[in-house]
Coordinates of C-alpha atoms in Angstrom, one line a residue:
M1 CA 3.5 30.5 -11.3
K2 CA 4.4 28.9 -14.6
R3 CA 4.7 24.8 -14.8
L4 CA 7.4 23.0 -16.1
G5 CA 5.8 21.9 -19.2
D6 CA 5.0 24.7 -20.0
I7 CA 7.9 26.2 -20.0
L8 CA 9.8 24.3 -21.8
I9 CA 7.5 24.1 -24.5
E10 CA 7.7 28.2 -24.2
S11 CA 11.7 27.8 -24.5
G12 CA 11.5 25.3 -27.6
F13 CA 12.8 22.6 -26.2
L14 CA 10.0 20.5 -26.3
T15 CA 6.7 20.0 -28.3
A16 CA 3.2 19.8 -27.1
A17 CA 2.8 16.1 -28.4
E18 CA 6.1 15.2 -26.6
L19 CA 4.8 16.9 -23.2
A20 CA 1.7 14.9 -23.8
E21 CA 3.7 11.9 -23.9
A22 CA 5.7 12.4 -21.1
L23 CA 3.0 13.5 -18.5
S24 CA 1.8 10.0 -19.6
V25 CA 4.3 8.5 -18.8
Q26 CA 4.5 10.3 -15.7
K27 CA 1.4 9.5 -14.2
E28 CA 2.3 5.9 -14.7
S29 CA 5.4 6.2 -13.0
G30 CA 4.5 8.9 -10.2
K31 CA 8.2 10.1 -10.6
R32 CA 8.6 14.0 -11.6
L33 CA 8.2 15.1 -14.9
G34 CA 12.0 16.5 -15.4
E35 CA 13.0 13.1 -14.4
V36 CA 10.9 11.1 -16.9
I37 CA 11.6 13.6 -19.6
A38 CA 15.3 13.4 -19.3
E39 CA 15.0 9.2 -19.2
M40 CA 12.7 9.0 -22.0
G41 CA 15.5 10.9 -24.1
L42 CA 13.6 14.0 -25.4
M43 CA 15.9 16.3 -23.2
T44 CA 19.0 16.6 -21.4
E45 CA 19.0 17.3 -17.7
F46 CA 20.9 20.1 -17.9
D47 CA 18.9 21.4 -20.9
I48 CA 15.8 21.4 -18.8
L49 CA 18.4 23.2 -16.2
R50 CA 18.5 25.9 -18.7
A51 CA 15.0 26.6 -19.8
V52 CA 14.3 26.8 -16.0
S53 CA 17.1 29.3 -15.2
S54 CA 16.0 31.2 -17.8
Q55 CA 12.6 31.6 -15.8
Y56 CA 13.5 32.3 -12.0
N57 CA 17.2 33.8 -12.5
Y58 CA 18.9 30.7 -10.2
P59 CA 22.4 30.4 -11.8
I60 CA 23.5 27.0 -12.8
I61 CA 26.6 25.0 -11.4
D62 CA 28.2 22.0 -12.5
L63 CA 29.2 20.2 -9.1
A64 CA 31.7 17.5 -10.9
N65 CA 34.0 20.1 -10.8
I66 CA 33.1 21.9 -7.1
D67 CA 34.8 21.2 -3.9
V68 CA 32.1 21.0 -1.6
D69 CA 32.9 22.6 1.9
P70 CA 32.6 19.8 4.7
K71 CA 31.0 22.6 7.3
A72 CA 27.7 23.2 4.9
T73 CA 27.2 19.4 4.6
A74 CA 27.1 19.3 8.6
L75 CA 24.5 21.5 8.5
L76 CA 22.4 19.3 6.7
D77 CA 21.3 15.1 7.1
E78 CA 22.0 12.6 4.4
R79 CA 18.2 11.6 4.3
F80 CA 17.1 15.1 4.1
C81 CA 19.3 15.8 1.3
T82 CA 18.6 12.6 -0.9
E83 CA 14.7 13.4 -0.2
N84 CA 14.4 17.2 -1.1
T85 CA 17.2 16.5 -3.8
A86 CA 19.3 19.3 -2.6
V87 CA 22.6 19.8 -1.5
P88 CA 25.0 22.5 0.7
I89 CA 27.9 23.0 -0.9
G90 CA 29.4 26.0 0.9
F91 CA 29.0 29.7 2.0
D92 CA 28.8 32.9 0.5
D93 CA 29.4 35.8 3.1
E94 CA 26.6 34.9 5.6
K95 CA 24.8 32.8 3.3
L96 CA 24.8 28.8 2.8
V97 CA 24.9 28.0 -0.7
V98 CA 22.3 25.0 -1.8
A99 CA 22.4 23.7 -5.0
I100 CA 19.0 22.3 -6.1
D101 CA 17.3 20.8 -9.2
D102 CA 13.4 22.5 -8.9
P103 CA 13.0 25.8 -8.2
M104 CA 9.4 25.8 -8.1
N105 CA 9.6 24.3 -4.4
L106 CA 9.0 27.3 -2.9
L107 CA 8.8 25.6 0.7
L108 CA 12.3 24.0 0.5
Q109 CA 14.0 27.8 0.8
D110 CA 12.0 28.2 4.2
E111 CA 12.8 25.1 5.4
L112 CA 16.5 25.2 4.3
Q113 CA 16.4 28.2 6.3
F114 CA 15.1 26.8 9.5
R115 CA 17.2 23.7 9.7
T116 CA 20.4 25.3 9.4
G117 CA 19.7 29.2 10.9
Y118 CA 21.5 30.5 8.1
E119 CA 20.0 32.8 4.9
I120 CA 20.1 30.7 1.9
S121 CA 21.6 31.1 -1.5
L122 CA 19.6 28.6 -4.4
M123 CA 22.0 27.7 -7.5
L124 CA 20.9 25.0 -9.9
A125 CA 22.8 21.4 -10.7
T126 CA 21.6 18.8 -12.4
R127 CA 19.3 15.8 -10.4
T128 CA 22.2 13.1 -11.2
G129 CA 24.8 15.8 -9.7
I130 CA 23.3 16.2 -6.8
L131 CA 22.8 12.7 -6.0
D132 CA 26.5 11.7 -6.7
T133 CA 27.3 14.8 -4.5
I134 CA 25.5 13.8 -2.0
K135 CA 26.8 9.9 -2.1
D136 CA 30.1 11.2 -2.5
N137 CA 30.4 13.5 0.5
Y138 CA 28.3 12.0 3.2
G139 CA 29.2 8.5 2.7
R140 CA 32.8 8.9 2.7
E141 CA 32.5 11.5 5.8
S142 CA 30.6 9.0 7.9
A143 CA 33.3 6.4 6.6
A144 CA 36.5 8.8 7.4
Q145 CA 34.8 9.9 11.1
A146 CA 34.4 6.2 11.8
A147 CA 37.6 5.5 10.9
Q148 CA 38.9 8.0 13.4
E149 CA 36.0 7.9 16.0
L150 CA 38.2 3.8 15.8
N151 CA 41.2 5.0 16.1
D152 CA 40.6 7.2 19.3
D153 CA 38.4 4.7 20.8
F154 CA 41.1 1.8 20.5
S155 CA 44.7 1.4 21.3
D156 CA 47.5 -0.2 19.0
D157 CA 47.7 -3.0 21.5
Q158 CA 43.7 -3.7 21.5
L159 CA 43.1 -3.7 17.7
E160 CA 46.4 -5.8 16.7
G161 CA 45.6 -8.2 19.4
L162 CA 42.2 -8.6 18.8
S163 CA 41.2 -11.9 20.0
E164 CA 37.9 -14.1 20.7
E165 CA 38.1 -12.5 24.5
V166 CA 37.9 -9.0 23.2
A167 CA 35.7 -9.8 20.3
D168 CA 32.6 -7.6 21.7
A169 CA 35.0 -4.4 21.0
V170 CA 34.2 -5.1 17.1
N171 CA 30.5 -3.8 17.6
S172 CA 30.5 -1.1 18.8
A173 CA 29.7 1.7 17.2
P174 CA 33.0 3.4 15.6
V175 CA 33.6 0.1 13.6
V176 CA 30.1 -0.3 13.4
K177 CA 29.8 2.8 11.4
L178 CA 32.8 2.1 9.0
V179 CA 32.4 -1.1 8.0
N180 CA 28.7 0.1 7.2
S181 CA 29.7 2.9 5.7
M182 CA 32.2 1.2 3.3
I183 CA 29.3 -0.9 1.9
E184 CA 26.8 1.7 1.5
V185 CA 29.1 4.1 -0.2
A186 CA 30.2 1.3 -2.7
I187 CA 26.7 -0.2 -3.1
R188 CA 25.2 3.6 -4.1
A189 CA 28.2 3.6 -6.2
G190 CA 26.6 0.8 -8.0
S191 CA 30.4 -1.0 -7.8
S192 CA 30.6 -4.9 -8.1
D193 CA 33.6 -5.4 -5.2
I194 CA 34.6 -3.6 -2.2
H195 CA 38.6 -4.2 -1.5
I196 CA 39.6 -3.7 1.9
E197 CA 43.3 -3.8 1.3
P198 CA 45.8 -3.7 4.6
M199 CA 49.3 -1.9 3.4
E200 CA 52.2 -1.8 5.3
D201 CA 51.1 2.1 6.8
R202 CA 47.6 2.4 5.8
I203 CA 44.8 0.8 5.1
R204 CA 43.2 1.3 1.4
V205 CA 39.6 0.6 0.2
R206 CA 38.6 0.3 -3.4
I207 CA 35.7 -0.5 -5.4
R208 CA 35.0 -2.0 -8.7
I209 CA 32.9 0.2 -10.9
D210 CA 32.1 -0.8 -14.6
G211 CA 35.3 -3.4 -14.3
V212 CA 37.6 -0.8 -13.0
M213 CA 39.2 -0.3 -9.7
Q214 CA 38.8 3.2 -7.7
E215 CA 40.4 3.9 -4.5
I216 CA 37.4 5.6 -2.2
M217 CA 39.4 6.0 1.1
S218 CA 42.0 5.4 3.3
N219 CA 42.5 4.1 7.2
P220 CA 44.8 3.7 10.0
I221 CA 46.9 0.7 9.6
N222 CA 46.0 -0.3 13.4
A223 CA 41.9 -0.4 12.7
K224 CA 43.0 -3.6 10.0
D225 CA 42.3 -6.3 12.9
A226 CA 39.0 -4.8 14.0
I227 CA 37.3 -4.1 10.5
T228 CA 38.4 -7.3 9.9
T229 CA 36.6 -9.3 12.9
R230 CA 33.7 -7.3 12.3
I231 CA 33.6 -8.5 8.9
K232 CA 33.9 -12.0 9.5
I233 CA 31.2 -11.8 12.7
L234 CA 28.8 -10.4 10.2
G235 CA 29.9 -13.4 7.2
G236 CA 29.7 -16.5 9.8
M237 CA 33.3 -16.8 10.0
N238 CA 36.1 -17.9 12.1
I239 CA 37.3 -14.6 14.0
A240 CA 40.9 -16.4 16.1
E241 CA 41.8 -18.0 12.3
K242 CA 44.2 -15.2 10.8
R243 CA 46.8 -18.3 9.0
I244 CA 44.8 -19.4 6.4
P245 CA 41.8 -17.9 3.5
Q246 CA 38.3 -18.0 4.8
D247 CA 35.0 -17.3 3.0
G248 CA 31.7 -16.0 4.1
R249 CA 28.3 -14.3 3.5
I250 CA 26.4 -11.3 4.4
Q251 CA 23.2 -10.4 4.1
I252 CA 22.1 -6.5 5.0
M253 CA 18.8 -4.3 4.2
L254 CA 19.9 -1.1 2.6
N255 CA 16.9 1.3 1.8
G256 CA 14.1 -1.4 2.2
E257 CA 16.4 -3.6 -0.1
E258 CA 17.8 -6.9 0.4
I259 CA 21.6 -7.3 -0.8
D260 CA 24.0 -10.2 -0.5
M261 CA 27.1 -10.0 -0.4
R262 CA 29.9 -12.6 -0.9
V263 CA 33.1 -12.3 1.2
S264 CA 36.8 -13.6 0.4
I265 CA 39.6 -13.3 3.4
L266 CA 43.2 -13.7 1.9
P267 CA 45.9 -13.8 5.0
T268 CA 48.8 -11.2 3.2
I269 CA 52.2 -9.6 4.5
Y270 CA 51.0 -6.9 5.8
G271 CA 47.3 -8.8 7.5
E272 CA 44.4 -10.2 6.0
K273 CA 43.1 -8.9 2.9
T274 CA 39.0 -8.6 2.4
V275 CA 37.1 -8.7 -1.0
I276 CA 33.3 -8.5 -0.8
R277 CA 31.4 -9.4 -4.0
I278 CA 28.1 -7.3 -4.1
L279 CA 25.8 -9.9 -6.0
A280 CA 23.5 -8.9 -8.2
K281 CA 19.6 -8.6 -8.1
N282 CA 17.3 -9.7 -10.6
D283 CA 16.1 -6.5 -11.8
G284 CA 13.5 -7.4 -14.5
N285 CA 16.3 -6.9 -17.3
L286 CA 17.0 -10.5 -17.9
N287 CA 16.7 -10.0 -21.8
R288 CA 18.8 -10.2 -24.6
Q289 CA 17.8 -7.2 -25.5
Y290 CA 19.7 -5.3 -22.1
L291 CA 22.6 -7.4 -23.0
G292 CA 23.4 -6.0 -26.2
I293 CA 23.7 -9.1 -27.8
S294 CA 24.1 -8.6 -31.8
D295 CA 21.9 -9.8 -34.5
H296 CA 24.4 -11.6 -35.8
N297 CA 25.4 -13.8 -32.2
N298 CA 21.8 -14.0 -31.3
E299 CA 20.9 -16.0 -34.6
L300 CA 24.7 -18.4 -33.3
I301 CA 22.8 -18.7 -30.0
N302 CA 19.2 -19.7 -30.6
K303 CA 21.3 -22.4 -32.7
I304 CA 22.5 -23.2 -29.5
I305 CA 19.7 -23.3 -27.2
Q306 CA 17.0 -24.4 -29.5
V307 CA 18.4 -28.3 -29.3
P308 CA 16.3 -30.5 -26.8
Q309 CA 19.7 -32.2 -25.5
G310 CA 23.2 -31.3 -25.1
I311 CA 25.4 -29.0 -22.9
C312 CA 26.2 -25.1 -23.6
L313 CA 28.8 -23.6 -21.9
I314 CA 29.2 -19.6 -20.9
S315 CA 33.0 -18.9 -21.0
G316 CA 35.1 -15.9 -19.9
P317 CA 36.8 -14.9 -16.7
T318 CA 35.4 -13.6 -13.0
G319 CA 33.6 -10.2 -13.7
S320 CA 32.7 -10.9 -17.0
G321 CA 29.0 -11.2 -16.8
K322 CA 28.8 -15.2 -17.7
T323 CA 26.2 -15.6 -14.4
T324 CA 23.6 -13.0 -16.3
T325 CA 24.2 -14.3 -19.4
L326 CA 23.4 -17.6 -18.6
Y327 CA 20.1 -16.7 -16.2
T328 CA 18.9 -14.7 -19.6
L329 CA 18.8 -17.6 -21.6
L330 CA 17.6 -19.8 -18.6
A331 CA 14.7 -17.2 -18.1
E332 CA 13.3 -17.7 -21.9
K333 CA 13.5 -21.3 -21.0
N334 CA 11.2 -21.1 -18.3
S335 CA 7.6 -22.3 -18.2
P336 CA 5.1 -24.4 -16.4
E337 CA 5.9 -27.2 -18.5
T338 CA 9.6 -27.0 -18.5
N339 CA 11.0 -28.6 -14.9
I340 CA 14.5 -27.0 -14.5
I341 CA 16.8 -27.3 -11.6
T342 CA 20.0 -25.4 -11.0
V343 CA 23.1 -26.2 -8.6
E344 CA 24.7 -23.1 -8.0
D345 CA 27.6 -21.6 -5.8
P346 CA 26.4 -18.9 -5.1
V347 CA 22.4 -18.7 -5.6
E348 CA 23.0 -15.0 -7.2
I349 CA 19.5 -14.4 -8.9
K350 CA 16.3 -16.1 -7.2
I351 CA 14.0 -16.6 -10.5
P352 CA 10.5 -17.7 -9.9
G353 CA 9.5 -21.1 -10.8
L354 CA 13.3 -22.1 -11.0
N355 CA 14.0 -25.0 -8.3
Q356 CA 17.6 -23.4 -7.2
V357 CA 20.4 -25.1 -5.2
Q358 CA 23.2 -23.9 -2.9
V359 CA 26.4 -25.8 -2.9
N360 CA 27.5 -26.4 0.6
A361 CA 30.6 -27.9 0.3
K362 CA 31.4 -28.2 4.3
A363 CA 28.0 -30.6 4.3
G364 CA 29.1 -32.6 1.5
M365 CA 27.0 -30.7 -1.3
T366 CA 29.3 -30.1 -4.2
F367 CA 28.6 -29.4 -7.7
A368 CA 29.1 -33.4 -8.5
S369 CA 26.9 -34.7 -5.6
A370 CA 24.0 -32.2 -6.3
L371 CA 24.4 -32.7 -9.8
R372 CA 24.0 -36.4 -8.9
S373 CA 20.9 -36.1 -6.8
I374 CA 19.5 -33.8 -9.8
L375 CA 19.5 -36.3 -12.2
R376 CA 17.3 -38.9 -10.0
Q377 CA 15.0 -35.4 -10.2
D378 CA 13.6 -35.9 -13.7
P379 CA 14.7 -32.8 -14.9
D380 CA 14.3 -31.4 -18.5
I381 CA 17.3 -28.6 -18.3
I382 CA 19.8 -28.4 -15.7
L383 CA 22.2 -25.6 -15.0
V384 CA 25.5 -26.3 -13.1
G385 CA 26.9 -23.1 -12.0
E386 CA 30.6 -24.0 -12.6
I387 CA 32.3 -26.6 -14.4
R388 CA 35.4 -26.7 -12.0
D389 CA 37.0 -30.4 -11.8
G390 CA 36.9 -33.7 -14.6
E391 CA 34.3 -35.4 -12.3
T392 CA 32.0 -32.4 -12.7
A393 CA 32.1 -32.3 -16.3
E394 CA 31.9 -35.8 -16.7
I395 CA 28.6 -35.9 -15.3
A396 CA 27.2 -32.7 -17.2
M397 CA 28.5 -34.2 -20.2
R398 CA 26.7 -37.7 -19.9
A399 CA 23.6 -35.8 -18.8
A400 CA 23.4 -33.7 -21.7
I401 CA 24.7 -37.3 -23.6
T402 CA 20.9 -38.8 -21.7
G403 CA 18.3 -36.7 -22.8
H404 CA 18.7 -33.3 -21.2
L405 CA 19.8 -29.7 -21.7
V406 CA 22.7 -28.4 -19.4
F407 CA 23.6 -24.7 -19.4
S408 CA 26.9 -24.5 -17.3
T409 CA 30.2 -21.9 -17.2
I410 CA 33.8 -22.5 -17.0
H411 CA 36.8 -20.3 -16.7
T412 CA 38.8 -19.5 -20.4
N413 CA 39.8 -17.1 -22.1
D414 CA 37.9 -17.6 -25.5
A415 CA 35.6 -20.0 -26.8
V416 CA 37.4 -22.7 -29.0
S417 CA 39.7 -23.1 -25.6
S418 CA 36.7 -23.9 -23.7
I419 CA 36.5 -27.4 -25.9
N420 CA 40.1 -28.5 -25.3
R421 CA 40.0 -27.4 -21.2
L422 CA 37.1 -30.0 -21.3
I423 CA 39.7 -33.1 -22.6
D424 CA 42.6 -31.3 -20.1
M425 CA 40.1 -32.2 -17.3
G426 CA 40.2 -35.8 -18.5
L427 CA 37.1 -36.0 -20.7
E428 CA 37.2 -38.2 -24.0
P429 CA 36.8 -36.0 -27.3
Y430 CA 34.1 -38.5 -28.6
M431 CA 32.1 -37.5 -25.7
V432 CA 32.8 -33.9 -26.0
S433 CA 32.0 -33.9 -29.3
S434 CA 28.3 -35.8 -28.7
A435 CA 27.5 -33.9 -25.8
L436 CA 28.6 -30.1 -26.9
V437 CA 26.3 -28.1 -28.7
G438 CA 28.3 -24.4 -28.5
V439 CA 29.9 -22.4 -26.4
V440 CA 29.9 -18.6 -25.6
S441 CA 32.9 -16.7 -24.8
Q442 CA 32.3 -13.0 -23.4
R443 CA 33.6 -9.6 -21.9
L444 CA 32.3 -6.6 -21.1
V445 CA 33.1 -3.2 -22.1
R446 CA 32.5 0.2 -20.6
R447 CA 29.9 2.3 -22.5
I448 CA 31.1 5.6 -23.6
C449 CA 28.8 7.9 -21.6
T450 CA 26.5 9.6 -23.7
N451 CA 25.8 12.8 -22.0
C452 CA 29.4 13.8 -23.1
R453 CA 30.5 11.7 -26.2
V454 CA 31.9 13.5 -28.9
A455 CA 33.5 12.7 -32.4
Y456 CA 37.1 13.0 -33.1
D457 CA 39.4 12.5 -35.7
P458 CA 41.7 8.9 -35.0
E459 CA 44.7 8.7 -35.1
E460 CA 47.3 6.8 -37.1
Y461 CA 47.2 3.3 -35.1
E462 CA 43.7 3.5 -34.5
I463 CA 43.0 4.2 -38.6
E464 CA 44.9 0.6 -38.7
K465 CA 43.6 -1.1 -36.2
L466 CA 40.1 -0.7 -36.6
H467 CA 40.4 -0.5 -40.7
L468 CA 39.0 2.8 -40.9
E469 CA 37.8 4.5 -44.3
P470 CA 39.8 8.2 -45.0
G471 CA 37.7 11.0 -42.9
Q472 CA 35.7 8.0 -40.5
K473 CA 35.3 9.3 -37.2
L474 CA 35.4 7.5 -33.8
Y475 CA 33.9 8.6 -30.3
R476 CA 34.9 9.5 -26.6
G477 CA 33.4 10.5 -23.4
E478 CA 34.8 14.0 -22.3
G479 CA 33.8 13.2 -18.8
C480 CA 30.9 15.1 -17.0
T481 CA 29.1 14.4 -13.7
E482 CA 26.9 11.9 -15.1
C483 CA 29.8 9.7 -15.4
N484 CA 31.8 11.3 -12.7
G485 CA 34.6 12.4 -15.1
S486 CA 35.8 9.5 -17.0
G487 CA 33.6 9.7 -20.2
Y488 CA 31.9 6.3 -19.1
K489 CA 29.0 4.8 -17.9
G490 CA 27.8 1.2 -17.7
R491 CA 29.2 -1.8 -20.0
I492 CA 28.0 -3.9 -22.5
A493 CA 28.8 -7.6 -23.3
I494 CA 31.3 -8.3 -26.5
H495 CA 30.7 -11.7 -27.7
E496 CA 32.7 -14.9 -29.4
I497 CA 30.6 -17.9 -29.9
V498 CA 31.6 -21.1 -31.5
V499 CA 28.7 -23.7 -32.7
M500 CA 29.9 -27.4 -32.7
T501 CA 28.9 -28.0 -36.3
K502 CA 30.2 -31.3 -38.2
G503 CA 33.1 -29.4 -39.3
I504 CA 34.4 -28.7 -35.8
K505 CA 33.2 -31.8 -34.3
M506 CA 35.2 -33.4 -37.0
L507 CA 38.7 -31.4 -35.9
L508 CA 37.9 -32.0 -32.7
E509 CA 38.3 -35.8 -32.5
K510 CA 41.1 -35.6 -34.8
R511 CA 42.6 -33.9 -31.9
A512 CA 43.4 -30.7 -34.1
S513 CA 44.9 -27.4 -33.2
E514 CA 42.9 -24.9 -31.0
E515 CA 44.0 -22.4 -34.2
E516 CA 42.7 -25.0 -36.8
M517 CA 39.0 -25.0 -34.6
R518 CA 39.5 -21.3 -34.5
Q519 CA 40.0 -20.8 -38.3
L520 CA 37.0 -22.8 -39.4
A521 CA 34.9 -21.2 -36.7
V522 CA 35.3 -17.8 -38.3
K523 CA 34.7 -19.6 -41.7
E524 CA 31.4 -21.0 -40.1
G525 CA 30.3 -17.2 -38.6
T526 CA 32.2 -17.0 -35.3
Q527 CA 33.1 -13.2 -34.5
M528 CA 36.0 -13.1 -32.1
L529 CA 36.0 -10.6 -29.1
A530 CA 38.5 -8.4 -30.6
D531 CA 36.0 -8.1 -34.1
S532 CA 32.9 -7.7 -31.4
A533 CA 34.7 -4.8 -29.4
A534 CA 35.9 -3.3 -32.8
A535 CA 32.2 -3.3 -34.1
L536 CA 31.4 -1.2 -30.6
C537 CA 33.9 1.1 -31.4
L538 CA 32.4 1.6 -35.1
E539 CA 29.5 2.3 -33.8
G540 CA 30.2 5.1 -31.0
I541 CA 29.3 2.3 -28.4
S542 CA 32.8 2.2 -26.8
T543 CA 36.4 3.3 -27.4
I544 CA 39.3 1.7 -29.0
D545 CA 41.1 2.1 -25.4
E546 CA 38.4 -0.4 -24.0
M547 CA 39.0 -2.9 -27.1
N548 CA 42.0 -3.1 -26.1
R549 CA 42.1 -3.4 -22.6
V550 CA 39.8 -5.9 -22.7
A551 CA 40.5 -8.0 -25.8
Y552 CA 44.1 -6.9 -26.6
S553 CA 46.0 -10.1 -28.4
I554 CA 50.1 -10.1 -29.5
D555 CA 48.5 -11.3 -32.7
G556 CA 47.1 -8.2 -33.2

């Protein structure tokens, strides 16, 4: 039997030198050769399939365009399918049709036949397509089944009148399975948030992937109290209280990995709405190259963070990647010679070498009170998770003036408005001018999927908005299995950075308008958010639709 490397060389897709490099990487990583070749960008998954298909005469199938038969997936469990990168998709006469990515695994066909009792008809599909199909079908089927079991097990009166006396009911298998399935589907899809929303006649479950909401399931309305109560128990909240908002935190283990989640519950006219924020983990990507910061903006950031004292602010709305940028800059400063203390709510990423403090408002540990204590801990650098009020802002500013380098975040629309926001909180302009060294404002835009990216001739409004030259092309994703048909995969940050130069400080002390400060900032090198997004469009990294969604302004 020919090995995969030999097949790819014979097919003309790969050179001997490239194969040798891939084999070296494979030896270190322990991954399969095809997976390594695709990750290195030497070939796409589909090209590898074409080469293998020509040797084994198995047909290739695009799973994104296939309706999977639930009777087929019921024959094999999810764990077996994931471990073997194989998924049953339907029937052909008396045979079970199974999609695989490795026809050289001769034992797999026998194992499939033994486990299912059917003769097997094999088809080839990409590894990514198979794993996505497993996630979509097994995870959501489990949730749907659990929702039906929950509906069957409890009457309307029991579910709608759930109280402490019957709280044990929400620890029953159907409720546990349903909530676990929702969370598992969301995590595996790479989402940042889960929204469980009671409507008039159903419970809608949506997840946010790459900043965009997607509905993943719908559950019976009479299950709403059981679901909410189960989540309250997991999050350590009061199950009897339904009139006021509540916050909690959940920790679970999934595939051997600890997952932290933040829970918010809000009463609405149809019941309590739950949002679960899935907190990011430190996956080793805390570097500026991963963030996609341009060379020009990197120079501006260096000017800000190289000062020995002062305060640097990261601004933007919730979900704009502020925390990741903050941790990245802090990781650069992390060394045995530096005492770094943080005060956060919550501590989202644990970094070795940092002294990280968790806010606990119930116990009186607020940002302001924690910051006062931190100043007695001989810090060199301080991170304040968020400046929410005038008291916290004033303490942070005084810390910056008295010899500390302070990092923090603030919720504002752009960099210049962050400066005036501090004054609105009650700080004197001279204090802001003395302490503030710079503001980094950012948003996240979706990247075009590199697997299905195509060039196209721009329309008139795109030419005008991006100031394109005649004949210049733009790019978009057509939609494929890699991106679940969206045309986008992953996100990248756009930035607007204002360095507090002498000119900006003079305007601030004169209480000049935001527009005056903005115009001077642009003259001194600041790139506006819209301009940063436009640059990504011209480079073929993102689209004008994303630019309009994230950085649209009435002024154009």
